[in-house]
Short mmCIF file of C-alpha atoms in Angstrom, two decimals:
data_model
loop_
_atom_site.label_atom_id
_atom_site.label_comp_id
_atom_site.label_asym_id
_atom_site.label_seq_id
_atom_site.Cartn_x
_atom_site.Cartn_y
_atom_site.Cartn_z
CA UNK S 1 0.00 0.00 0.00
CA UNK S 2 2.77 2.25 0.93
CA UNK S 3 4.86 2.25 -2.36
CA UNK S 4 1.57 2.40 -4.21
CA UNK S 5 0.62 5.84 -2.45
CA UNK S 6 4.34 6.99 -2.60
CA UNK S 7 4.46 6.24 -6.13
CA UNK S 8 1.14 7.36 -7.22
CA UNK S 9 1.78 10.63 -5.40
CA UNK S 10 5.14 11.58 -6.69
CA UNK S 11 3.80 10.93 -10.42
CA UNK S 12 1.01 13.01 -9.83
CA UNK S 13 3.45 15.93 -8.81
CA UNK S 14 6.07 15.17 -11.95
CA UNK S 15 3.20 15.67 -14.30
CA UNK S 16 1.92 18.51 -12.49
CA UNK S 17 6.06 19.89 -13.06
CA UNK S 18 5.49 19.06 -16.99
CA UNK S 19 2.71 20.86 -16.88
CA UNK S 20 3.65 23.97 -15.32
CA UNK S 21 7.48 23.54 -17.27
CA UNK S 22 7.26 26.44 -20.11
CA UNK S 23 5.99 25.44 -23.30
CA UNK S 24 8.44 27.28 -25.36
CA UNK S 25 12.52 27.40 -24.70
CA UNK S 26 14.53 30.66 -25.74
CA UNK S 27 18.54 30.73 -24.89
CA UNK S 28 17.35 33.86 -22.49
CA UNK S 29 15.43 31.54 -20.42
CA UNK S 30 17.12 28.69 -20.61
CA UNK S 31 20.41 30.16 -19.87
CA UNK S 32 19.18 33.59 -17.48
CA UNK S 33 15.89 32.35 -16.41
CA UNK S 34 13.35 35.17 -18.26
CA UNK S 35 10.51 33.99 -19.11
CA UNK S 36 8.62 34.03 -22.35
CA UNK S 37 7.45 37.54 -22.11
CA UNK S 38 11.30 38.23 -21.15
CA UNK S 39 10.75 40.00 -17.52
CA UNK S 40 13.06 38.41 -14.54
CA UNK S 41 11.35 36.28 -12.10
CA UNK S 42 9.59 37.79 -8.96
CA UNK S 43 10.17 37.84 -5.71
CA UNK S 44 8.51 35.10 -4.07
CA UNK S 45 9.48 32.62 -7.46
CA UNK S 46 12.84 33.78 -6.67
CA UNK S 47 12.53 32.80 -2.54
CA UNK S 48 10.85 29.67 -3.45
CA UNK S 49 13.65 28.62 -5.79
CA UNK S 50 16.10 29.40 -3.25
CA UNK S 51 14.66 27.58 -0.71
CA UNK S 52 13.72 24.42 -2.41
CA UNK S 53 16.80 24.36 -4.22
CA UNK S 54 18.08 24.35 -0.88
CA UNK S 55 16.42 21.55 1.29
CA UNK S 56 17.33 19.14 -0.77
CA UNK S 57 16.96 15.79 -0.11
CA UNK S 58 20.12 15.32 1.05
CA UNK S 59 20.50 17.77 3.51
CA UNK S 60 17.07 16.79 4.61
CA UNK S 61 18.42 13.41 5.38
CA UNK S 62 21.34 15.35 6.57
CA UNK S 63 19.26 16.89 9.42
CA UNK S 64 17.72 14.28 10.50
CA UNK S 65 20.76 11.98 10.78
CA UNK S 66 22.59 14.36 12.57
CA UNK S 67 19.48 15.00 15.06
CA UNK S 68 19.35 11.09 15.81
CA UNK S 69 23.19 10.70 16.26
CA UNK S 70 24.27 14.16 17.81
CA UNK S 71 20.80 15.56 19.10
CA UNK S 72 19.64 19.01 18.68
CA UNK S 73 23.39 20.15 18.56
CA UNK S 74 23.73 18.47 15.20
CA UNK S 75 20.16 19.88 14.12
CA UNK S 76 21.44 23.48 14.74
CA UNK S 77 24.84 22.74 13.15
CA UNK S 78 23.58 21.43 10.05
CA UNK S 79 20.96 24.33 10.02
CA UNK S 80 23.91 26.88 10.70
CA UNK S 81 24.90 26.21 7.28
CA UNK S 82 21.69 28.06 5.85
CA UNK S 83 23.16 31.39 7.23
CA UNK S 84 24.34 30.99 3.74
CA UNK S 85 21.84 32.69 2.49
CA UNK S 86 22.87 35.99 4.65
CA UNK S 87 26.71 35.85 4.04
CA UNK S 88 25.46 34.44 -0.09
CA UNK S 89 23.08 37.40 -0.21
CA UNK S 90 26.05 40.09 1.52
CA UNK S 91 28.48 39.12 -0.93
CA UNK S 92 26.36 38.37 -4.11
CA UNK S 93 25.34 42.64 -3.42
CA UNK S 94 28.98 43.30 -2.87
CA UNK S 95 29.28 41.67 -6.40
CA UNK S 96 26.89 43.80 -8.02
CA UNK S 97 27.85 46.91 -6.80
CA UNK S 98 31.16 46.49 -8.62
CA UNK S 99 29.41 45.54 -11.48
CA UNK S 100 30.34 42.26 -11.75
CA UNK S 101 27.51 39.87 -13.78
CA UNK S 102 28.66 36.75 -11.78
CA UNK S 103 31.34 35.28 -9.61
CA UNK S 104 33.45 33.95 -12.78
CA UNK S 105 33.14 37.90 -14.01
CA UNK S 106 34.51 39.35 -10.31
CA UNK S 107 37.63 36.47 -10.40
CA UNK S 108 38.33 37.30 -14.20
CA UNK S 109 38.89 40.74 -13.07
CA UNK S 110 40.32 40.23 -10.48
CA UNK S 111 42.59 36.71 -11.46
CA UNK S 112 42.66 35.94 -15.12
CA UNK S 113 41.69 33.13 -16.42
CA UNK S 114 43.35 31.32 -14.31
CA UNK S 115 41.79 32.20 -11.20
CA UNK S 116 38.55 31.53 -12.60
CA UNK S 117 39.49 28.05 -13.66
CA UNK S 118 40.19 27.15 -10.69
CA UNK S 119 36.68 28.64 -9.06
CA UNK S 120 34.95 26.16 -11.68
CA UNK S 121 36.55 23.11 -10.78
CA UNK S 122 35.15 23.66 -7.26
CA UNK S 123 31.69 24.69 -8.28
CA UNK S 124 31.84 21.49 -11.06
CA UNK S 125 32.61 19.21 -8.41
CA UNK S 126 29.70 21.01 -6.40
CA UNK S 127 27.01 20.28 -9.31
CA UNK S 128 28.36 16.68 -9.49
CA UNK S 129 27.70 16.04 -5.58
CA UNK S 130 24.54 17.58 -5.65
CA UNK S 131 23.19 14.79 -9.00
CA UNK S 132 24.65 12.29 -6.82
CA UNK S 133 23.70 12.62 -3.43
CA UNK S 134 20.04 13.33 -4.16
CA UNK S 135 19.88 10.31 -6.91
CA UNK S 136 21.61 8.18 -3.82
CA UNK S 137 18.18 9.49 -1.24
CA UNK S 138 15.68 8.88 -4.28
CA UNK S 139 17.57 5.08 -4.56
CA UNK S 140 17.26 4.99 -0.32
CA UNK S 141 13.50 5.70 -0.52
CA UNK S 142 11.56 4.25 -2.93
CA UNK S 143 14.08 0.84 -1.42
CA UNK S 144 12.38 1.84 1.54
CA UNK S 145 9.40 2.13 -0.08
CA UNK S 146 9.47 -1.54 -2.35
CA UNK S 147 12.37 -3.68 0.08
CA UNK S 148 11.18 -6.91 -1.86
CA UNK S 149 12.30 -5.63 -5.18
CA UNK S 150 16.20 -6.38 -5.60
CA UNK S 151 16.22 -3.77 -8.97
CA UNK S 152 14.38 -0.72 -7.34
CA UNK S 153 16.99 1.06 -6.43
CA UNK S 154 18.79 1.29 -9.66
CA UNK S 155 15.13 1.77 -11.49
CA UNK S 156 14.25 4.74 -9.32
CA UNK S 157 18.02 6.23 -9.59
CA UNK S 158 17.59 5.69 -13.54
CA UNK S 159 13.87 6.73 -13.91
CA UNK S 160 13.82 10.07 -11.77
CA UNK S 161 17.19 11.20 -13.06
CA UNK S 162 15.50 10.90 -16.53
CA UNK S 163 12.79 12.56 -16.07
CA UNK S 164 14.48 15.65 -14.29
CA UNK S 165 16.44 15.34 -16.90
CA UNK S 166 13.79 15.45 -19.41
CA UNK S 167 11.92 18.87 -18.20
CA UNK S 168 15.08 20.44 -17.45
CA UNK S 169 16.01 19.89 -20.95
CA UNK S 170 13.23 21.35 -21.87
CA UNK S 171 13.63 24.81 -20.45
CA UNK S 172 16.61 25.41 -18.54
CA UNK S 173 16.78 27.61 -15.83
CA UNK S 174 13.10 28.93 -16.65
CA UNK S 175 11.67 25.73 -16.23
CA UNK S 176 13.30 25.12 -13.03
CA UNK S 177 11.99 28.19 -11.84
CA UNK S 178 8.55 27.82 -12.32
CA UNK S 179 8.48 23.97 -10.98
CA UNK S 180 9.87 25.01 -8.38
CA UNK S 181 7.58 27.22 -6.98
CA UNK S 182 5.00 23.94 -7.81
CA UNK S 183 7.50 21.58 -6.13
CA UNK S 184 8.03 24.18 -3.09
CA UNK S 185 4.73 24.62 -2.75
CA UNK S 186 3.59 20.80 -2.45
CA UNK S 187 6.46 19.86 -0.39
CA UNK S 188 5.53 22.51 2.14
CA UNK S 189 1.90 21.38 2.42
CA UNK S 190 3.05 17.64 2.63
CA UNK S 191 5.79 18.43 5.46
CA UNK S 192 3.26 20.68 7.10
CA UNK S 193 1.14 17.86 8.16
CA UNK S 194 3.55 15.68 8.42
CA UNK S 195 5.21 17.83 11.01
CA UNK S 196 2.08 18.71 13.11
CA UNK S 197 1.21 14.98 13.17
CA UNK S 198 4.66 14.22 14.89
CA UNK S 199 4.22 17.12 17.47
CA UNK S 200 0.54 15.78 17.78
CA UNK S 201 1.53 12.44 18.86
CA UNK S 202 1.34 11.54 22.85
CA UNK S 203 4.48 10.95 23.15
CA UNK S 204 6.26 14.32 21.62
CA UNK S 205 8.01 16.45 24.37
CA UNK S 206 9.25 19.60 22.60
CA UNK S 207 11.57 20.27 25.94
CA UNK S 208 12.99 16.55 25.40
CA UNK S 209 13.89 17.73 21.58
CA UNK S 210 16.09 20.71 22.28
CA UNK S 211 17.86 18.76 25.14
CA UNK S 212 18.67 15.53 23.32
CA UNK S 213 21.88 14.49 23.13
CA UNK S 214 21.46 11.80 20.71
CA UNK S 215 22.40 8.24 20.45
CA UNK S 216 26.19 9.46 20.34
CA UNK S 217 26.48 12.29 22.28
CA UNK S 218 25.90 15.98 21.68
CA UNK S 219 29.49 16.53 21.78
CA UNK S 220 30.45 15.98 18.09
CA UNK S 221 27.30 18.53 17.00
CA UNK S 222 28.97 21.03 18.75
CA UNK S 223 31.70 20.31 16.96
CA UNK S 224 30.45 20.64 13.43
CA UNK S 225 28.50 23.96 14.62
CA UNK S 226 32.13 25.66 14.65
CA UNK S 227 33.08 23.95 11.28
CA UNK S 228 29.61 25.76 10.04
CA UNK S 229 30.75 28.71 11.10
CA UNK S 230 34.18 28.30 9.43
CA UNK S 231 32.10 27.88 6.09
CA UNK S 232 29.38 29.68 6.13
CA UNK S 233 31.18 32.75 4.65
CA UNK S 234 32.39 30.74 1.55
CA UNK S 235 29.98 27.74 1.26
CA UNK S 236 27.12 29.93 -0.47
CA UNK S 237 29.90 31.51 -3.13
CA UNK S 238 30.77 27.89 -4.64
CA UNK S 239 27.20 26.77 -5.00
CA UNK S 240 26.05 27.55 -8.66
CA UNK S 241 22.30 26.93 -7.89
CA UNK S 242 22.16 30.02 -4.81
CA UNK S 243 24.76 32.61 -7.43
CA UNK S 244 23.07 32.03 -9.96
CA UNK S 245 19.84 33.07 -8.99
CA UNK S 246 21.49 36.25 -7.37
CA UNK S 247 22.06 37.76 -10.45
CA UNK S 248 18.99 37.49 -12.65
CA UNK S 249 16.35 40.31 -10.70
CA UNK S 250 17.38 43.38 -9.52
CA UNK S 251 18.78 44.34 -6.44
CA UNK S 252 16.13 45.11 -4.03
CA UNK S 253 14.35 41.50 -5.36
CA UNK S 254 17.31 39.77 -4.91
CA UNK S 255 18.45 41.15 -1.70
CA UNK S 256 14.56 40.53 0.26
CA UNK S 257 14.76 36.69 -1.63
CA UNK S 258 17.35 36.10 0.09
CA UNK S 259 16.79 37.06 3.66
CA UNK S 260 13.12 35.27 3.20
CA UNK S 261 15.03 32.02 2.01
CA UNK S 262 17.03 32.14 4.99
CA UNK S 263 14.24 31.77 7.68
CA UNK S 264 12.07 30.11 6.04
CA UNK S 265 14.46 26.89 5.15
CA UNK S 266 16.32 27.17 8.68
CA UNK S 267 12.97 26.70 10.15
CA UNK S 268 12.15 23.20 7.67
CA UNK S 269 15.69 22.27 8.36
CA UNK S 270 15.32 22.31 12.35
CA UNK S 271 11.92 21.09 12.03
CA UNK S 272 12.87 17.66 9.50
CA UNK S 273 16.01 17.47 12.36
CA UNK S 274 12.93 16.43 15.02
CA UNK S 275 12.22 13.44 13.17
CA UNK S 276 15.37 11.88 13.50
CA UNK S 277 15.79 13.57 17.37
CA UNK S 278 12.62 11.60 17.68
CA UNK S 279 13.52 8.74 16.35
CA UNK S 280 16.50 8.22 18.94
CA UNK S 281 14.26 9.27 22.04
CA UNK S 282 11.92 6.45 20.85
CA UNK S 283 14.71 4.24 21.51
CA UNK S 284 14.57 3.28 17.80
CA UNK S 285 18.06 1.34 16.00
CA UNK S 286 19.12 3.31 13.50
CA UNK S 287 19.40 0.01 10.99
CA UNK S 288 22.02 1.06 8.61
CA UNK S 289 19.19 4.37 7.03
CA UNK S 290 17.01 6.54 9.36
CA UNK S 291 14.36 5.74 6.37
CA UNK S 292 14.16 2.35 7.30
CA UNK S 293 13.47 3.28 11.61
CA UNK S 294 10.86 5.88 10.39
CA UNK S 295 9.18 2.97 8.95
CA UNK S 296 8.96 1.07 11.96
CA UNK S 297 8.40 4.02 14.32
CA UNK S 298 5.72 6.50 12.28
CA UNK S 299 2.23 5.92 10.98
CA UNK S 300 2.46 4.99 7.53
CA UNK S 301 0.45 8.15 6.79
CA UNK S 302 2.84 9.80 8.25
CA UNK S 303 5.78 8.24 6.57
CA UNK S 304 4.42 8.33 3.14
CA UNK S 305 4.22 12.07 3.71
CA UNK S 306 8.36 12.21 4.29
CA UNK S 307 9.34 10.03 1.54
CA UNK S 308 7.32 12.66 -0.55
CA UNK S 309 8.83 15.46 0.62
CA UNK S 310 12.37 13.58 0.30
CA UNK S 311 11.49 13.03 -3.47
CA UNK S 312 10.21 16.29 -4.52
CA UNK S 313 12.95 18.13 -2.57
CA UNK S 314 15.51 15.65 -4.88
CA UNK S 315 13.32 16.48 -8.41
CA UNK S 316 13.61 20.45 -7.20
CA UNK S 317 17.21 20.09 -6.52
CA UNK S 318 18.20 17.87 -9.59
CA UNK S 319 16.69 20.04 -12.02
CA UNK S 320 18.10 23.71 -10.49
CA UNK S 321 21.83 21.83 -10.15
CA UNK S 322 21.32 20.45 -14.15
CA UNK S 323 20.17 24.03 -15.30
CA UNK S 324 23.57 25.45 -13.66
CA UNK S 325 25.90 23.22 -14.92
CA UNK S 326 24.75 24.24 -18.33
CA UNK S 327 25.60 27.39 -18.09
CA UNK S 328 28.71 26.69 -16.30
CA UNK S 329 29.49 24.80 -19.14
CA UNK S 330 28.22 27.06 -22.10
CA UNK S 331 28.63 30.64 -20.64
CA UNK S 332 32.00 29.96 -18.19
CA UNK S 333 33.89 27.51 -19.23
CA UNK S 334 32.64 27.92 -23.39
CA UNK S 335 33.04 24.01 -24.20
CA UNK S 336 29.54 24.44 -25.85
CA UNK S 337 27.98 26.85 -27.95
CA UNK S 338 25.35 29.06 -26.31
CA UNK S 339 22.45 27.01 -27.63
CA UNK S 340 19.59 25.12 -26.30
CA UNK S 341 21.13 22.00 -27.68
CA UNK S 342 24.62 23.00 -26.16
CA UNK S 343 22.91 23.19 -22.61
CA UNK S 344 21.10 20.41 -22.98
CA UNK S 345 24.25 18.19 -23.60
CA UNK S 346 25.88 19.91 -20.73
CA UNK S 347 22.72 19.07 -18.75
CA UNK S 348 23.21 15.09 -19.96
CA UNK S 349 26.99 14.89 -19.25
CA UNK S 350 26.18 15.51 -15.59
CA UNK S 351 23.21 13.77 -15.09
CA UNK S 352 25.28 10.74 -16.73
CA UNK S 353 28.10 11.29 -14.46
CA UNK S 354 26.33 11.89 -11.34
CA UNK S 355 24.24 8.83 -11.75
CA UNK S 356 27.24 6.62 -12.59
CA UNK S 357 28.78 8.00 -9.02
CA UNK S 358 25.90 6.45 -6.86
CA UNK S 359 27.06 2.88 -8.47
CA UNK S 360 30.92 3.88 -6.60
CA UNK S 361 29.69 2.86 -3.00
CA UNK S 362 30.31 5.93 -1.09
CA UNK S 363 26.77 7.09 0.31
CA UNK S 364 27.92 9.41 3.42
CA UNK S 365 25.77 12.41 2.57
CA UNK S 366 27.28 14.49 4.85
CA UNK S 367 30.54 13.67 3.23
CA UNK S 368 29.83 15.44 -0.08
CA UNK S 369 29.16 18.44 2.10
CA UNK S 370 32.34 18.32 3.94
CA UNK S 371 34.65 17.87 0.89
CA UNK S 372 32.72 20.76 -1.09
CA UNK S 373 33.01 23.15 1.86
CA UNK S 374 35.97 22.57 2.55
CA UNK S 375 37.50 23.13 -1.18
CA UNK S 376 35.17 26.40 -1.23
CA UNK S 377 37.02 27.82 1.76
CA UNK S 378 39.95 29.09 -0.29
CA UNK S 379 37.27 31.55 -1.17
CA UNK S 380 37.10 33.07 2.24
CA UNK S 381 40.16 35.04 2.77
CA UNK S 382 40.12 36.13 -1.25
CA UNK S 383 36.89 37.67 -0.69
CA UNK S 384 37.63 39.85 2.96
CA UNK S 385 40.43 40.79 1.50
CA UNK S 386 40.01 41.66 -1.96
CA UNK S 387 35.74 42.48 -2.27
CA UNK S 388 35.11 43.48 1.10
CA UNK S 389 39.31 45.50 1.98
CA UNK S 390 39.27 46.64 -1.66
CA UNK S 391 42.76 45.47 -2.15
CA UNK S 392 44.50 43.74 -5.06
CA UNK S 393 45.82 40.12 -3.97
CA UNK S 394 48.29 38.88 -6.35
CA UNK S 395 47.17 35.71 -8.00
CA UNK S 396 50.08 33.60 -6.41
CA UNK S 397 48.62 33.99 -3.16
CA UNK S 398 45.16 33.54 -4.80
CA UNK S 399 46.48 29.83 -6.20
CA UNK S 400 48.06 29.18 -2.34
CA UNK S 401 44.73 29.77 -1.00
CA UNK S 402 43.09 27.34 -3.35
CA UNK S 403 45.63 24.72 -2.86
CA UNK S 404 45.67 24.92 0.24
CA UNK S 405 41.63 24.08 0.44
CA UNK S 406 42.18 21.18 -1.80
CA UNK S 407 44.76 19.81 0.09
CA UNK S 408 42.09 19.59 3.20
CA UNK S 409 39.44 18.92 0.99
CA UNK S 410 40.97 15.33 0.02
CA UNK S 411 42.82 15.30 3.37
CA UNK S 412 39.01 14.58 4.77
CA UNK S 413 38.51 12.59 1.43
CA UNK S 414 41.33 10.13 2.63
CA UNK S 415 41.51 10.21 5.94
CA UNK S 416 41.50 6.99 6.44
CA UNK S 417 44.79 6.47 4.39
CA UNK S 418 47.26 5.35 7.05
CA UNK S 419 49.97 8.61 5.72
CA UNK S 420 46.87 11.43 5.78
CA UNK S 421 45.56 9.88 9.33
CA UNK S 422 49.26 10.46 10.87
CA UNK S 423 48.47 13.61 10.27
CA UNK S 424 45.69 14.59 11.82
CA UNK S 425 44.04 14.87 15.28
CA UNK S 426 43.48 11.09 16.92
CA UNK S 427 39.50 11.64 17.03
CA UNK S 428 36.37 11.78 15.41
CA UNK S 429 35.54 12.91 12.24
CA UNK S 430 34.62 16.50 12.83
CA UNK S 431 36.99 17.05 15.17
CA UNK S 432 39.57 15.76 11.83
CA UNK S 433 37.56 18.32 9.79
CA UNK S 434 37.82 21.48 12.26
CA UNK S 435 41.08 20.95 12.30
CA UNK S 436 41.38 20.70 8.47
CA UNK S 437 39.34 23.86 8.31
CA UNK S 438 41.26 26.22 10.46
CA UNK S 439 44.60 25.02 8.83
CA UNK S 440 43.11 25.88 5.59
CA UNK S 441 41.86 29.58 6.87
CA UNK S 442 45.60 30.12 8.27
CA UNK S 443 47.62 29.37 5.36
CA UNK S 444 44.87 31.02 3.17
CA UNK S 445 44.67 34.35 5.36
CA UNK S 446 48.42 34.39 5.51
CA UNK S 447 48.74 34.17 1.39
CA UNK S 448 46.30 36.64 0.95
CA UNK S 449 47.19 39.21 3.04
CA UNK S 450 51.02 38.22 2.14
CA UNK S 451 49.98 38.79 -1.42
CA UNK S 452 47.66 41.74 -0.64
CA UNK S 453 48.12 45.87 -1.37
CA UNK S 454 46.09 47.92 -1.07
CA UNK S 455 44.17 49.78 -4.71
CA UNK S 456 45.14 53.16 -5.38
CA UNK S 457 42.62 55.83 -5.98
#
């Protein structure tokens, strides 16, 4: 019954996103999201975007995995990293007031083509993490959903990557816009209840939420709320989806879309965090995927209702991350001509290659997170120093900065390599990846400012 209603549901809503998809594609809207009339999307299609481009599936799952292991601590670090949208929204103005049309525009100016280069790798790598890890939830779920089929997994990686695939194809960014606001729309109506029927039930103790420690110990949350704080200034600047919907309304638009999106999916992040917080007061096993506790712990109303908001927050977020990578392909890097059939091969290249990743093994969501934000910090010091203290930083110090994020980026990658573990604190995880992160701000800092003098005139 339950993977009938799932499935029954979550076609319902991808014909609803056909439907609403524009019926006619122009390179303006498939590349700068106008729509057919040509005016720039409004504000509350912008906020929607954001935010459902933002809750993704995986950092859904992220939320609540981190509530059931570290207790509210790892709710609130996780949901830390949604200040994004304040330091994104700061620097994206900071951007436009020295005229710059995107990031890539602001580093060409500032670093060549070199510098800029090197900002796409990080942001390519971004868009291939983002195909994979919410292909690898839609795979979790709908095995959750049908656990007697051997071949759903792969079926529902294949089918719902093809049909993102399909509409975003279609239209670009200005068909992920406007299913979006669709997708946003349903999912908060479906979480909505979902939510009230948790807090409804007998046993729900919102002082016994906010205390939790978890299963593990609210120690290790604590610890990723500083590593949160070491990213938040860079994490939004690497992530195509959030930039490149900073730049296509005006100012005032923009700048209100932002602060909107911030509260608003802080506030579904916390909130998806109390399933999993309630999952380990219930005394539930965790049993290798949350998905499979909520099962045995939740009304099957209930968890119908979260493995529909997991999918459409996955369809949201594949189609916004396969509309950016074509226009980091066609418009930054220039490997394709500026046509809808250039962006739509972009568009298949990573849907291709982020499918093929969930077949590699790795499914640690939260490690595609760490390894992203980590490379992006190279961004941090470049940006205080150079947008915000208006000086020129050579581009040697520029390239230190970067390698020096890469390094710690695959230093987390590999820490279990014997050499890369000899190296780094005897501890947990996080505790490895704050002390990755502040060794990356030093040397970075040091370049920069090294490297840094100050613009005349």
């Amino acid at each position: 019954m339950q993977a009938t209603a799932v499935i029954a549901i979550f076609a319902f809503i991808i014909l609803a996103s056909l439907y609403v998809a524009p019926r006619r594609a122009s390179v303006e809207g498939f590349f700068g999201g106008m729509s057919a009339e040509g005016r720039a999307p409004g504000l509350w299609t912008l906020v929607l975007s954001q935010v459902t481009t933002w809750i993704f599936a995986r950092s859904l799952m992220n939320a609540a995995i981190l509530g059931f292991f570290y207790g509210f601590a790892g709710v609130l670090a996780y949901a830390a990293y949604y200040g994004s949208f304040l330091t994104g929204g700061f620097i994206v103005g900071r951007l436009r007031a020295k005229g710059a049309r995107s990031v890539q525009t602001w580093l060409s100016d500032e670093f060549g083509g070199v510098g800029t280069t090197a900002y796409n790798v990080v942001i390519a790598l971004r868009l291939l993490s983002e195909v994979f890890a919410n292909l690898i939830v839609v795979g979790l779920i709908f095995t959750a959903a049908v656990p007697d089929v051997a071949w759903v997994e792969i079926a529902s990686i294949v089918g719902v990557g093809l049909l993102a695939l399909i509409y975003s194809a279609w239209g670009g960014l200005s068909a992920a816009l406007r299913t979006d606001v669709l997708q946003m729309s349903v999912f908060l109506v479906v979480f909505a209840v979902a939510f009230v029927a948790l807090v409804a039930t007998p046993g729900f103790d919102f002082g016994a939420i906010v205390t939790a420690q978890g299963t593990a110990g609210s120690y290790n949350g604590w610890i990723l709320l500083l590593v949160a704080f070491l990213q938040v200034f860079s994490y939004p600047v690497h992530d195509p989806v959030m930039m490149d919907r900073g730049f296509i309304a005006d100012e005032d638009t923009t700048r209100k879309s932002f602060i909107h999106a911030f509260w608003i999916s802080a506030l579904c992040i916390i909130a998806f965090g109390f399933f999993g917080i309630q999952a380990a007061l219930d005394g539930a096993e965790y049993q290798g995927e949350l998905i499979g506790t909520w099962a045995n712990i939740l009304p099957v109303w209930v968890f119908i209702l979260l493995l529909v908001s997991l999918l459409v927050s996955a369809l949201s977020t594949l189609d916004s991350a396969l509309s950016s990578a074509a226009r980091l392909v066609v418009e930054e890097l220039r490997l394709a001509p500026k046509t809808l059939n250039g962006g739509r091969l972009a568009m298949v290249v990573f849907a291709v290659a982020g499918g093929a990743l969930t077949l590699w093994g790795n499914q640690s969501l939260f490690d595609a997170v760490a390894v992203t934000g980590t490379a992006s910090m190279f961004l941090t010091p470049v940006i205080v120093v150079a947008l915000i203290g208006n000086r020129k930083v050579a581009l040697w110090a520029y390239m230190i900065s970067f390698a020096a994020a890469m390094l710690g980026a695959a230093a987390y990658f590999f820490r279990g390599n014997e050499a890369i573990a000899r190296l780094l604190v005897e501890g947990h995880k996080y505790e490895q990846l704050l002390q990755i992160c502040i060794v990356v701000l030093v040397v970075g800092f040091v370049a920069v400012l090294a490297g840094a003098r100050r613009v005349e005139g």
